[in-house]
CSV table of C-alpha atoms in Angstrom, one decimal:
chain,number,residue,atom,x,y,z
A,1,MET,CA,0.1,0.0,0.0
A,2,ALA,CA,1.4,3.4,-0.9
A,3,ALA,CA,2.2,5.4,2.2
A,4,GLU,CA,0.8,8.7,0.8
A,5,GLN,CA,0.6,11.5,3.3
A,6,ASP,CA,-3.0,12.7,3.1
A,7,ALA,CA,-3.1,15.7,5.4
A,8,GLU,CA,-6.9,15.5,5.7
A,9,GLY,CA,-6.8,11.7,6.3
A,10,ARG,CA,-4.1,12.3,9.1
A,11,ALA,CA,-6.4,14.9,10.5
A,12,ALA,CA,-9.4,12.7,10.6
A,13,ALA,CA,-7.8,10.3,13.0
A,14,ARG,CA,-4.3,9.0,14.0
A,15,PRO,CA,-3.4,5.4,14.7
A,16,LEU,CA,-3.0,6.3,18.4
A,17,LEU,CA,-6.5,7.7,18.6
A,18,THR,CA,-7.2,4.3,20.3
A,19,ASP,CA,-7.8,2.6,23.5
A,20,LEU,CA,-4.8,1.1,25.1
A,21,TYR,CA,-6.3,-2.4,25.2
A,22,GLN,CA,-6.1,-2.5,21.5
A,23,ALA,CA,-2.3,-2.3,21.8
A,24,THR,CA,-2.1,-4.8,24.6
A,25,MET,CA,-4.3,-7.2,22.5
A,26,ALA,CA,-2.0,-6.6,19.5
A,27,LEU,CA,1.0,-7.7,21.7
A,28,GLY,CA,-0.9,-10.7,22.8
A,29,TYR,CA,-1.8,-11.6,19.2
A,30,TRP,CA,1.8,-11.1,18.1
A,31,ARG,CA,3.2,-13.3,21.0
A,32,ALA,CA,0.8,-16.0,20.2
A,33,GLY,CA,1.8,-16.1,16.6
A,34,ARG,CA,-1.6,-14.8,15.4
A,35,ALA,CA,-0.8,-11.6,14.0
A,36,GLN,CA,-1.5,-12.6,10.4
A,37,ASP,CA,-4.6,-14.7,11.0
A,38,GLN,CA,-7.2,-13.5,8.8
A,39,ALA,CA,-10.2,-12.0,10.7
A,40,GLU,CA,-13.4,-10.2,10.0
A,41,PHE,CA,-15.1,-7.6,12.1
A,42,GLU,CA,-18.5,-5.9,11.8
A,43,LEU,CA,-19.5,-2.4,12.8
A,44,PHE,CA,-23.1,-1.8,13.6
A,45,PHE,CA,-25.5,-0.3,16.1
A,46,ARG,CA,-28.1,-2.1,18.1
A,47,ARG,CA,-30.9,0.6,18.5
A,48,CYS,CA,-32.1,3.2,16.2
A,49,PRO,CA,-31.3,6.7,17.7
A,50,PHE,CA,-33.6,9.2,19.2
A,51,GLY,CA,-36.4,6.7,19.6
A,52,GLY,CA,-36.7,6.7,15.8
A,53,ALA,CA,-37.0,4.1,13.2
A,54,PHE,CA,-33.8,4.6,11.1
A,55,ALA,CA,-30.4,5.8,11.0
A,56,LEU,CA,-28.0,7.3,8.3
A,57,ALA,CA,-24.7,5.7,7.7
A,58,ALA,CA,-22.0,8.2,7.7
A,59,GLY,CA,-18.3,8.7,8.2
A,60,LEU,CA,-17.1,6.2,5.4
A,61,ARG,CA,-15.1,8.9,3.6
A,62,ASP,CA,-13.1,9.6,6.7
A,63,CYS,CA,-12.6,5.8,7.3
A,64,VAL,CA,-11.2,5.3,3.8
A,65,ARG,CA,-8.9,8.3,4.2
A,66,PHE,CA,-7.7,7.1,7.6
A,67,LEU,CA,-7.0,3.6,6.2
A,68,ARG,CA,-5.0,5.0,3.2
A,69,THR,CA,-2.7,7.0,5.5
A,70,PHE,CA,-2.5,4.5,8.5
A,71,ARG,CA,1.1,4.0,9.5
A,72,LEU,CA,2.5,4.2,13.0
A,73,ARG,CA,5.3,6.9,13.2
A,74,GLU,CA,8.5,6.6,15.2
A,75,ALA,CA,7.1,8.7,17.9
A,76,ASP,CA,3.9,6.5,18.1
A,77,VAL,CA,6.1,3.3,18.5
A,78,GLN,CA,8.1,4.8,21.2
A,79,PHE,CA,5.2,6.0,23.1
A,80,LEU,CA,3.7,2.4,23.0
A,81,ALA,CA,7.0,1.2,24.1
A,82,SER,CA,6.8,3.4,27.3
A,83,VAL,CA,3.3,2.3,28.2
A,84,LEU,CA,3.8,-1.6,27.5
A,85,PRO,CA,5.8,-3.8,29.8
A,86,PRO,CA,9.5,-2.9,29.7
A,87,ASP,CA,10.5,-6.4,28.9
A,88,THR,CA,8.4,-6.4,25.6
A,89,ASP,CA,10.3,-8.0,23.0
A,90,PRO,CA,11.7,-5.4,20.6
A,91,ALA,CA,10.8,-7.4,17.6
A,92,PHE,CA,7.1,-6.5,18.4
A,93,PHE,CA,7.9,-3.0,17.9
A,94,GLU,CA,9.7,-3.7,14.7
A,95,HIS,CA,6.4,-5.4,13.6
A,96,LEU,CA,4.5,-2.3,14.5
A,97,ARG,CA,6.7,0.0,12.5
A,98,ALA,CA,6.1,-2.0,9.4
A,99,LEU,CA,2.2,-2.0,9.8
A,100,ASP,CA,-0.1,-0.6,7.3
A,101,CYS,CA,-3.6,-1.5,5.9
A,102,SER,CA,-2.4,-3.1,2.7
A,103,GLY,CA,-4.1,-6.4,3.8
A,104,VAL,CA,-7.4,-4.8,4.8
A,105,THR,CA,-10.7,-5.0,2.8
A,106,VAL,CA,-13.7,-3.0,3.7
A,107,ARG,CA,-17.3,-3.5,2.6
A,108,ALA,CA,-19.8,-0.8,3.6
A,109,LEU,CA,-23.0,0.9,3.3
A,110,PRO,CA,-22.8,3.8,0.9
A,111,GLU,CA,-22.5,7.3,2.7
A,112,GLY,CA,-25.8,8.6,3.5
A,113,SER,CA,-27.7,5.2,3.2
A,114,LEU,CA,-30.7,4.2,5.5
A,115,ALA,CA,-29.3,1.8,8.1
A,116,PHE,CA,-31.2,-0.3,10.7
A,117,PRO,CA,-30.1,-2.1,13.7
A,118,GLY,CA,-27.7,-5.1,13.3
A,119,VAL,CA,-27.0,-4.5,9.8
A,120,PRO,CA,-23.1,-3.7,9.3
A,121,LEU,CA,-22.3,-0.2,8.5
A,122,LEU,CA,-18.8,-1.7,7.8
A,123,GLN,CA,-17.3,-5.1,7.4
A,124,VAL,CA,-13.6,-5.0,8.0
A,125,SER,CA,-11.4,-8.0,7.1
A,126,GLY,CA,-7.7,-8.4,7.1
A,127,PRO,CA,-4.8,-9.5,9.4
A,128,LEU,CA,-6.2,-10.0,13.0
A,129,LEU,CA,-3.6,-7.7,14.7
A,130,VAL,CA,-4.2,-4.8,12.2
A,131,VAL,CA,-8.1,-5.0,12.1
A,132,GLN,CA,-8.1,-5.2,15.9
A,133,LEU,CA,-6.1,-2.0,16.2
A,134,LEU,CA,-8.7,-0.4,13.7
A,135,GLU,CA,-11.6,-0.8,16.1
A,136,THR,CA,-11.6,2.4,18.2
A,137,PRO,CA,-10.7,4.9,15.5
A,138,LEU,CA,-13.3,3.5,13.0
A,139,LEU,CA,-16.0,3.5,15.9
A,140,CYS,CA,-14.9,7.0,16.6
A,141,LEU,CA,-15.2,8.2,12.9
A,142,VAL,CA,-18.5,6.5,12.1
A,143,SER,CA,-20.6,6.7,15.3
A,144,TYR,CA,-20.7,10.6,15.8
A,145,ALA,CA,-20.9,11.2,11.9
A,146,SER,CA,-23.8,8.8,11.7
A,147,LEU,CA,-25.4,10.2,14.7
A,148,ILE,CA,-25.1,13.8,13.2
A,149,ALA,CA,-26.5,12.8,9.9
A,150,THR,CA,-29.4,11.1,11.4
A,151,ASN,CA,-30.2,14.0,13.7
A,152,ALA,CA,-30.0,16.3,10.7
A,153,ALA,CA,-32.3,14.1,8.6
A,154,ARG,CA,-34.9,14.1,11.5
A,155,LEU,CA,-34.7,18.0,11.6
A,156,ARG,CA,-35.1,18.2,8.0
A,157,LEU,CA,-38.2,15.8,7.9
A,158,ILE,CA,-39.7,18.1,10.5
A,159,ALA,CA,-38.9,21.2,8.5
A,160,GLY,CA,-40.1,19.8,5.3
A,161,PRO,CA,-38.3,20.3,1.9
A,162,GLU,CA,-39.0,24.1,1.4
A,163,LYS,CA,-37.3,25.6,4.5
A,164,ARG,CA,-33.6,26.4,4.2
A,165,LEU,CA,-31.6,24.9,7.1
A,166,LEU,CA,-28.3,26.2,8.1
A,167,GLU,CA,-26.1,24.5,10.6
A,168,MET,CA,-24.4,27.1,12.8
A,169,GLY,CA,-23.3,25.1,15.8
A,170,LEU,CA,-19.5,25.4,15.6
A,171,ARG,CA,-19.2,27.4,18.9
A,172,ARG,CA,-21.4,24.9,20.5
A,173,ALA,CA,-19.7,21.8,19.4
A,174,GLN,CA,-17.6,19.3,21.3
A,175,GLY,CA,-14.2,20.6,20.2
A,176,PRO,CA,-12.8,21.4,16.8
A,177,ASP,CA,-13.1,17.8,15.4
A,178,GLY,CA,-16.7,17.7,16.6
A,179,GLY,CA,-17.3,21.0,15.0
A,180,LEU,CA,-16.0,19.9,11.6
A,181,THR,CA,-17.7,16.6,11.8
A,182,ALA,CA,-21.0,18.2,12.7
A,183,SER,CA,-20.9,20.7,9.8
A,184,THR,CA,-19.8,17.9,7.3
A,185,TYR,CA,-22.5,15.4,8.2
A,186,SER,CA,-25.3,17.7,8.9
A,187,TYR,CA,-25.1,18.6,5.2
A,188,LEU,CA,-25.1,15.0,4.3
A,189,GLY,CA,-28.1,14.7,6.5
A,190,GLY,CA,-30.1,17.3,4.5
A,191,PHE,CA,-29.0,20.7,5.8
A,192,ASP,CA,-28.4,23.3,3.1
A,193,GLY,CA,-25.2,24.5,4.4
A,194,SER,CA,-23.0,25.7,7.4
A,195,SER,CA,-21.5,28.6,9.0
A,196,ASN,CA,-18.3,26.6,9.3
A,197,VAL,CA,-15.7,28.0,6.9
A,198,LEU,CA,-13.2,25.2,7.4
A,199,ALA,CA,-16.1,22.7,6.4
A,200,GLY,CA,-16.3,24.6,3.0
A,201,GLN,CA,-12.5,24.5,2.5
A,202,LEU,CA,-11.9,20.9,3.5
A,203,ARG,CA,-15.2,19.2,2.6
A,204,GLY,CA,-17.1,21.3,0.0
A,205,VAL,CA,-19.8,22.3,2.3
A,206,PRO,CA,-21.7,25.4,1.2
A,207,VAL,CA,-21.0,28.1,3.7
A,208,ALA,CA,-23.2,31.1,4.7
A,209,GLY,CA,-23.3,34.0,7.1
A,210,THR,CA,-23.9,37.7,7.3
A,211,LEU,CA,-23.3,39.7,10.5
A,212,ALA,CA,-23.8,39.4,14.3
A,213,HIS,CA,-25.2,41.8,16.9
A,214,SER,CA,-21.7,42.9,17.7
A,215,PHE,CA,-21.3,44.5,14.3
A,216,VAL,CA,-24.5,46.4,14.9
A,217,THR,CA,-23.7,47.6,18.3
A,218,SER,CA,-20.2,48.7,17.4
A,219,PHE,CA,-21.7,51.7,15.4
A,220,LEU,CA,-22.9,54.7,17.2
A,221,GLY,CA,-24.2,56.5,14.2
A,222,THR,CA,-21.5,59.2,14.3
A,223,GLU,CA,-19.2,57.4,12.0
A,224,VAL,CA,-18.6,58.8,8.6
A,225,PRO,CA,-18.0,56.1,5.9
A,226,PRO,CA,-14.6,56.8,4.1
A,227,ASP,CA,-16.5,56.2,0.9
A,228,PRO,CA,-20.3,56.5,1.0
A,229,MET,CA,-20.6,56.4,-2.8
A,230,LEU,CA,-22.1,53.4,-4.5
A,231,ALA,CA,-22.3,52.7,-8.3
A,232,PRO,CA,-25.4,51.3,-9.9
A,233,ALA,CA,-25.8,47.6,-10.1
A,234,ALA,CA,-25.8,47.8,-13.9
A,235,GLY,CA,-22.3,49.5,-13.9
A,236,GLN,CA,-23.5,52.5,-15.7
A,237,GLY,CA,-24.7,55.9,-14.4
A,238,PRO,CA,-23.6,58.3,-11.6
A,239,THR,CA,-22.6,57.1,-8.1
A,240,VAL,CA,-24.9,57.9,-5.3
A,241,ASP,CA,-24.2,58.8,-1.6
A,242,LEU,CA,-25.9,55.6,0.0
A,243,ALA,CA,-25.9,57.0,3.4
A,244,ALA,CA,-27.8,60.2,2.3
A,245,SER,CA,-30.2,58.3,0.1
A,246,VAL,CA,-31.1,55.9,3.3
A,247,GLU,CA,-31.8,59.1,5.1
A,248,THR,CA,-34.2,60.3,2.6
A,249,TRP,CA,-35.9,56.8,2.4
A,250,LEU,CA,-36.1,56.6,6.3
A,251,GLU,CA,-38.4,59.5,6.4
A,252,ARG,CA,-40.8,58.0,3.8
A,253,VAL,CA,-40.7,54.5,5.6
A,254,CYS,CA,-41.3,56.0,9.0
A,255,ALA,CA,-44.3,58.0,7.8
A,256,HIS,CA,-45.7,54.9,6.2
A,257,LEU,CA,-45.2,52.8,9.5
A,258,GLY,CA,-46.5,55.6,11.7
A,259,LEU,CA,-43.0,56.1,13.4
A,260,GLY,CA,-41.0,59.2,14.3
A,261,VAL,CA,-38.0,59.5,12.2
A,262,GLN,CA,-35.9,59.7,15.4
A,263,GLU,CA,-37.2,56.3,16.7
A,264,PRO,CA,-34.9,54.0,14.7
A,265,HIS,CA,-31.4,53.6,16.1
A,266,ARG,CA,-28.8,55.7,14.4
A,267,GLY,CA,-26.1,53.3,15.2
A,268,GLU,CA,-27.9,50.3,13.7
A,269,ARG,CA,-28.7,52.3,10.5
A,270,ALA,CA,-25.0,53.1,10.3
A,271,ALA,CA,-24.2,49.4,10.6
A,272,PHE,CA,-26.7,48.5,7.9
A,273,VAL,CA,-25.2,51.1,5.5
A,274,ALA,CA,-21.7,50.0,6.2
A,275,TYR,CA,-22.7,46.4,5.4
A,276,ALA,CA,-24.6,47.4,2.3
A,277,LEU,CA,-21.6,49.3,1.0
A,278,ALA,CA,-19.6,46.1,1.5
A,279,PHE,CA,-22.2,43.7,0.1
A,280,PRO,CA,-24.7,45.6,-2.1
A,281,ARG,CA,-25.7,42.5,-3.9
A,282,ALA,CA,-26.1,40.6,-0.6
A,283,PHE,CA,-27.6,42.8,1.8
A,284,GLN,CA,-29.2,41.3,4.8
A,285,GLY,CA,-30.4,42.9,7.9
A,286,LEU,CA,-30.2,41.5,11.5
A,287,LEU,CA,-33.5,43.2,13.0
A,288,ASP,CA,-33.5,42.4,16.7
A,289,THR,CA,-30.5,44.3,18.1
A,290,TYR,CA,-32.7,47.1,19.7
A,291,SER,CA,-36.2,46.7,18.6
A,292,VAL,CA,-37.6,45.0,15.6
A,293,ARG,CA,-40.7,47.1,14.9
A,294,ARG,CA,-39.3,50.5,15.9
A,295,SER,CA,-35.9,50.2,14.7
A,296,GLY,CA,-34.6,47.2,12.9
A,297,LEU,CA,-37.3,46.9,10.3
A,298,PRO,CA,-37.5,50.7,9.4
A,299,ASN,CA,-33.8,50.7,9.2
A,300,PHE,CA,-33.6,47.7,7.0
A,301,LEU,CA,-36.3,49.0,4.8
A,302,ALA,CA,-34.7,52.3,4.3
A,303,VAL,CA,-31.4,50.8,3.3
A,304,ALA,CA,-33.2,48.1,1.2
A,305,LEU,CA,-35.1,50.8,-0.9
A,306,ALA,CA,-32.1,52.9,-1.2
A,307,LEU,CA,-30.2,50.0,-2.7
A,308,GLU,CA,-33.3,49.2,-5.0
A,309,GLY,CA,-33.0,52.7,-6.6
A,310,LEU,CA,-29.5,51.6,-7.7
A,311,GLY,CA,-30.8,48.2,-9.0
A,312,TYR,CA,-29.9,46.0,-6.1
A,313,GLN,CA,-32.1,43.7,-4.1
A,314,ALA,CA,-31.7,42.8,-0.4
A,315,VAL,CA,-31.4,39.1,0.1
A,316,GLY,CA,-33.2,38.7,3.4
A,317,VAL,CA,-33.4,39.5,7.2
A,318,ARG,CA,-32.7,37.6,10.3
A,319,LEU,CA,-34.3,37.4,13.8
A,320,ASP,CA,-32.6,36.0,16.8
A,321,SER,CA,-34.9,36.5,19.6
A,322,GLY,CA,-38.6,36.6,20.8
A,323,ASP,CA,-41.6,34.8,19.4
A,324,LEU,CA,-39.9,34.0,16.0
A,325,LEU,CA,-43.0,32.7,14.2
A,326,GLN,CA,-45.3,35.6,15.2
A,327,GLN,CA,-42.6,38.2,14.4
A,328,ALA,CA,-42.0,36.7,11.1
A,329,GLN,CA,-45.8,36.9,10.2
A,330,GLU,CA,-45.8,40.6,11.3
A,331,ILE,CA,-42.7,41.5,9.2
A,332,ARG,CA,-44.1,39.7,6.2
A,333,GLY,CA,-47.3,41.9,6.5
A,334,VAL,CA,-45.0,45.0,6.7
A,335,PHE,CA,-43.2,43.8,3.6
A,336,ARG,CA,-46.4,43.5,1.7
A,337,THR,CA,-47.7,46.9,2.5
A,338,VAL,CA,-44.4,48.6,1.8
A,339,ALA,CA,-44.0,46.8,-1.5
A,340,ALA,CA,-47.5,48.1,-2.6
A,341,GLN,CA,-46.9,51.4,-1.2
A,342,PHE,CA,-43.5,52.1,-2.9
A,343,ARG,CA,-44.2,49.7,-5.9
A,344,VAL,CA,-41.4,47.3,-5.2
A,345,PRO,CA,-42.9,43.9,-5.8
A,346,TRP,CA,-39.8,41.9,-4.9
A,347,LEU,CA,-39.9,43.2,-1.4
A,348,GLU,CA,-42.9,41.1,-0.6
A,349,SER,CA,-40.9,37.8,-0.7
A,350,VAL,CA,-37.7,38.9,1.0
A,351,PRO,CA,-36.5,35.7,2.9
A,352,ILE,CA,-37.0,35.7,6.7
A,353,THR,CA,-34.4,33.7,8.6
A,354,VAL,CA,-34.7,32.9,12.3
A,355,SER,CA,-32.3,31.3,14.8
A,356,ASN,CA,-32.1,31.2,18.7
A,357,SER,CA,-31.8,27.8,20.4
A,358,ILE,CA,-34.3,26.1,18.1
A,359,ASP,CA,-35.1,22.5,18.9
A,360,GLU,CA,-37.3,20.0,17.4
A,361,GLU,CA,-40.4,21.4,18.9
A,362,GLU,CA,-39.8,24.9,18.0
A,363,LEU,CA,-38.8,23.7,14.4
A,364,ALA,CA,-42.1,22.0,14.1
A,365,ARG,CA,-43.9,25.2,15.1
A,366,LEU,CA,-41.7,27.2,12.6
A,367,ALA,CA,-42.6,24.8,9.7
A,368,GLN,CA,-46.4,24.8,10.3
A,369,LYS,CA,-48.7,25.8,7.5
A,370,GLY,CA,-48.9,29.6,7.2
A,371,SER,CA,-45.5,30.2,8.6
A,372,GLU,CA,-43.7,33.0,7.0
A,373,VAL,CA,-40.2,31.8,8.0
A,374,ASN,CA,-38.0,30.8,4.9
A,375,GLY,CA,-34.6,29.9,6.6
A,376,ILE,CA,-33.7,28.4,10.0
A,377,GLY,CA,-30.3,28.4,11.7
A,378,ILE,CA,-29.8,25.6,14.1
A,379,GLY,CA,-26.7,25.1,16.3
A,380,THR,CA,-26.8,23.3,19.5
A,381,SER,CA,-29.7,21.1,18.7
A,382,VAL,CA,-28.0,19.6,15.7
A,383,VAL,CA,-24.3,19.4,16.7
A,384,THR,CA,-24.8,18.2,20.4
A,385,CYS,CA,-27.6,15.7,19.6
A,386,PRO,CA,-29.3,16.7,23.0
A,387,ARG,CA,-31.9,13.9,22.6
A,388,GLN,CA,-29.1,11.1,22.4
A,389,PRO,CA,-25.5,11.9,22.7
A,390,SER,CA,-24.1,8.5,21.4
A,391,LEU,CA,-25.2,6.2,18.6
A,392,GLY,CA,-23.7,3.2,20.5
A,393,CYS,CA,-22.0,1.6,17.6
A,394,VAL,CA,-20.1,-1.6,18.3
A,395,TYR,CA,-17.3,-3.6,16.4
A,396,LYS,CA,-17.5,-7.3,16.8
A,397,LEU,CA,-15.5,-10.1,15.6
A,398,VAL,CA,-17.4,-12.6,13.4
A,399,SER,CA,-15.0,-14.8,12.0
A,400,VAL,CA,-11.1,-15.8,12.2
A,401,GLY,CA,-9.4,-18.1,9.8
A,402,GLY,CA,-12.8,-18.4,8.0
A,403,GLN,CA,-14.4,-19.9,11.1
A,404,PRO,CA,-17.3,-18.3,12.6
A,405,ARG,CA,-17.1,-16.5,16.1
A,406,MET,CA,-19.9,-15.6,18.4
A,407,LYS,CA,-20.1,-13.7,21.6
A,408,LEU,CA,-22.9,-15.1,23.9
A,409,THR,CA,-22.6,-13.0,27.1
A,410,GLU,CA,-25.3,-12.9,29.8
A,411,ASP,CA,-27.2,-10.1,28.0
A,412,PRO,CA,-29.0,-11.6,24.9
A,413,GLU,CA,-29.1,-8.0,23.4
A,414,LYS,CA,-25.3,-8.2,23.2
A,415,GLN,CA,-25.0,-11.6,21.5
A,416,THR,CA,-23.5,-11.4,18.1
A,417,LEU,CA,-24.4,-13.2,14.9
A,418,PRO,CA,-21.4,-15.3,13.8
A,419,GLY,CA,-19.9,-15.5,10.4
A,420,SER,CA,-19.1,-13.4,7.3
A,421,LYS,CA,-22.5,-12.1,6.0
A,422,ALA,CA,-24.2,-10.6,3.1
A,423,ALA,CA,-26.9,-8.0,3.5
A,424,PHE,CA,-29.9,-7.3,1.3
A,425,ARG,CA,-32.8,-4.8,1.1
A,426,LEU,CA,-36.1,-6.3,0.2
A,427,LEU,CA,-38.5,-3.9,-1.5
A,428,GLY,CA,-42.2,-4.2,-2.4
A,429,SER,CA,-43.8,-3.6,-5.9
A,430,ASN,CA,-44.2,0.2,-5.2
A,431,GLY,CA,-40.6,0.5,-4.1
A,432,SER,CA,-41.5,0.6,-0.3
A,433,LEU,CA,-39.1,-1.1,2.2
A,434,LEU,CA,-40.1,-4.4,3.4
A,435,MET,CA,-37.0,-5.3,5.5
A,436,ASP,CA,-33.3,-5.7,5.5
A,437,VAL,CA,-32.1,-9.4,5.4
A,438,LEU,CA,-28.7,-10.8,6.8
A,439,GLN,CA,-27.5,-14.1,5.6
A,440,LEU,CA,-24.2,-15.9,5.5
A,441,ALA,CA,-22.1,-14.8,2.7
A,442,GLU,CA,-21.9,-18.4,1.2
A,443,GLU,CA,-25.8,-18.5,0.8
A,444,PRO,CA,-27.5,-17.9,-2.5
A,445,PRO,CA,-28.8,-14.3,-2.5
A,446,PRO,CA,-32.6,-13.8,-2.4
A,447,GLN,CA,-34.4,-13.2,-5.7
A,448,ALA,CA,-37.1,-10.9,-6.7
A,449,GLY,CA,-40.4,-12.6,-6.9
A,450,GLN,CA,-39.3,-15.7,-4.9
A,451,GLU,CA,-40.7,-16.4,-1.5
A,452,LEU,CA,-38.0,-16.2,1.2
A,453,ARG,CA,-38.4,-17.5,4.8
A,454,VAL,CA,-36.8,-15.1,7.3
A,455,TRP,CA,-36.4,-14.9,11.2
A,456,PRO,CA,-37.1,-11.3,12.3
A,457,ARG,CA,-35.0,-9.9,15.0
A,458,GLY,CA,-36.3,-10.9,18.5
A,459,ALA,CA,-39.1,-13.0,17.0
A,460,GLN,CA,-39.6,-16.5,18.1
A,461,GLU,CA,-40.9,-17.7,14.8
A,462,SER,CA,-40.0,-17.3,11.1
A,463,CYS,CA,-42.3,-15.6,8.6
A,464,THR,CA,-42.2,-15.5,4.7
A,465,VAL,CA,-41.8,-12.6,2.4
A,466,ARG,CA,-41.8,-12.2,-1.3
A,467,PRO,CA,-39.9,-9.1,-2.4
A,468,ALA,CA,-40.6,-7.5,-5.8
A,469,HIS,CA,-37.1,-6.0,-5.8
A,470,VAL,CA,-33.8,-7.0,-4.0
A,471,GLU,CA,-30.8,-4.6,-3.5
A,472,PRO,CA,-27.4,-5.7,-2.1
A,473,LEU,CA,-26.5,-3.3,0.7
A,474,LEU,CA,-22.8,-3.8,1.3
A,475,ARG,CA,-20.4,-2.5,-1.4
A,476,LEU,CA,-16.8,-2.9,-1.8
A,477,TRP,CA,-14.9,0.2,-1.0
A,478,VAL,CA,-11.3,-0.8,0.0
A,479,GLN,CA,-9.7,-4.1,-1.3
A,480,GLN,CA,-6.2,-5.0,0.0
A,481,GLY,CA,-5.6,-1.5,1.0
A,482,GLN,CA,-6.6,0.0,-2.3
A,483,VAL,CA,-9.8,2.1,-3.0
A,484,ALA,CA,-11.9,-0.1,-5.1
A,485,LEU,CA,-13.1,1.0,-8.5
A,486,SER,CA,-16.2,0.2,-10.2
A,487,GLU,CA,-16.3,-2.4,-12.9
A,488,LYS,CA,-16.7,0.3,-15.7
A,489,LEU,CA,-13.9,2.4,-14.4
A,490,GLN,CA,-11.5,-0.4,-13.9
A,491,ALA,CA,-12.2,-1.5,-17.5
A,492,LEU,CA,-11.5,2.1,-18.7
A,493,VAL,CA,-8.1,2.0,-16.7
A,494,ASP,CA,-7.3,-1.5,-18.2
A,495,LYS,CA,-8.0,-0.2,-21.7
A,496,LEU,CA,-6.0,2.8,-21.5
A,497,SER,CA,-3.2,1.1,-19.7
A,498,ALA,CA,-3.1,-1.6,-22.4
A,499,SER,CA,-3.1,1.0,-25.3
A,500,SER,CA,-0.5,3.4,-24.0
A,501,PRO,CA,1.0,2.4,-20.6
A,502,ARG,CA,3.6,5.1,-20.6
A,503,GLU,CA,1.4,8.1,-21.7
A,504,SER,CA,-1.9,7.3,-19.9
A,505,PRO,CA,-2.5,9.7,-17.1
A,506,MET,CA,-4.5,7.2,-15.4
A,507,VAL,CA,-1.9,4.5,-15.0
A,508,GLY,CA,-0.9,4.3,-11.3
A,509,ALA,CA,-3.5,6.8,-10.3
A,510,ALA,CA,-5.3,4.6,-7.8
């Protein structure tokens, strides 16, 4: 296996991000002459999270990256030597120095797939010592990612398909790694984007953000913009003093709203003008720093209408306190009357985004029929998974040397199913899910239209099912340490390699 130094893979997890007993077992396997015994482990969960009926499989990408870069550095080996018995045979540490994942094969559910209890998210096979060492890092990479993706999917189902959901929980996350994982896998679970810039840089997650209350309160209203002039959006025509235009519009807006022109906060208005000068094509107002009705809303409207005169359209407003649902309805009503009064039709539909410790119950309220909320920012409730902080994934040995292994224990729920397995999803004629089926890998796969006798989990008796469609669930992702290619891509590589082995850019690319 090529020991490529993938910086992101190294960041995802290091080999020593593990429990000490993995290293002590490794020494035991090596001392017993069993380091190279072929073994298979399964990574799965026992119960659906949040009291729900499903989970989403996630973290596979990070696992593949980790496996491709797995190598104990000299400092890692030296530390292990310091915590293992001092009389440990030095040859064991030489063995560790040579370890990589070139003998490891991984089958897994594709990223984002529906997953159910007992069905492996990952099947990991290879030399016993190595695949044992992989247990804790793989659990760490898969468990939280799958929990976050599932939590995000639940929130998306509550919100419905139309609301824009933004993850903004980095400052509430359990550390930097937790923050990056949450931002990455909430997007996988159905969120539209994140406030986390690093997630955008490393993972391609769409990022979004405007301004905080600190930006607004930093202005007193006495500040003079160094350049208050703004050119029309079309790029032609004279520039306009935006601050002066806003003051003119404020008088008209306040008259329409029945407010005194002195009521809207000068500092807030200066902040909005400064932001509009920086982002004339993406102006958004944060309305609740002082008073939504008497300050934030009229100040926003004055700036938005001044921008409209130059051909720009404001992109939205945000609320971060109070009764979000009621305020959104009131703001939408004002937008409609102002749009009619000043003949600015687009103002009616300016998006309203809300945030402020939104949980599942509040989200359901904001998503109800008739809600005027368009976007919802969620932080703590998505990144910390307060309803269930852990998915409880486990990593269990199912075979060694081709022979099945089974854990019995005193707790029936913790018993494992022995042997290397295949997994299939059985579907009805309308595409509805009937069940997922586990069977031994050597058994013939179920066929569409044929009756199948199965034993549901926890049931005392079998039942029969006749699926209209059958889908294999576990796909090959890593084979002998190399990222597996699809049959079509491998055929293309073979074709190009055979025709021009020295010139083909794909040769050796894997």
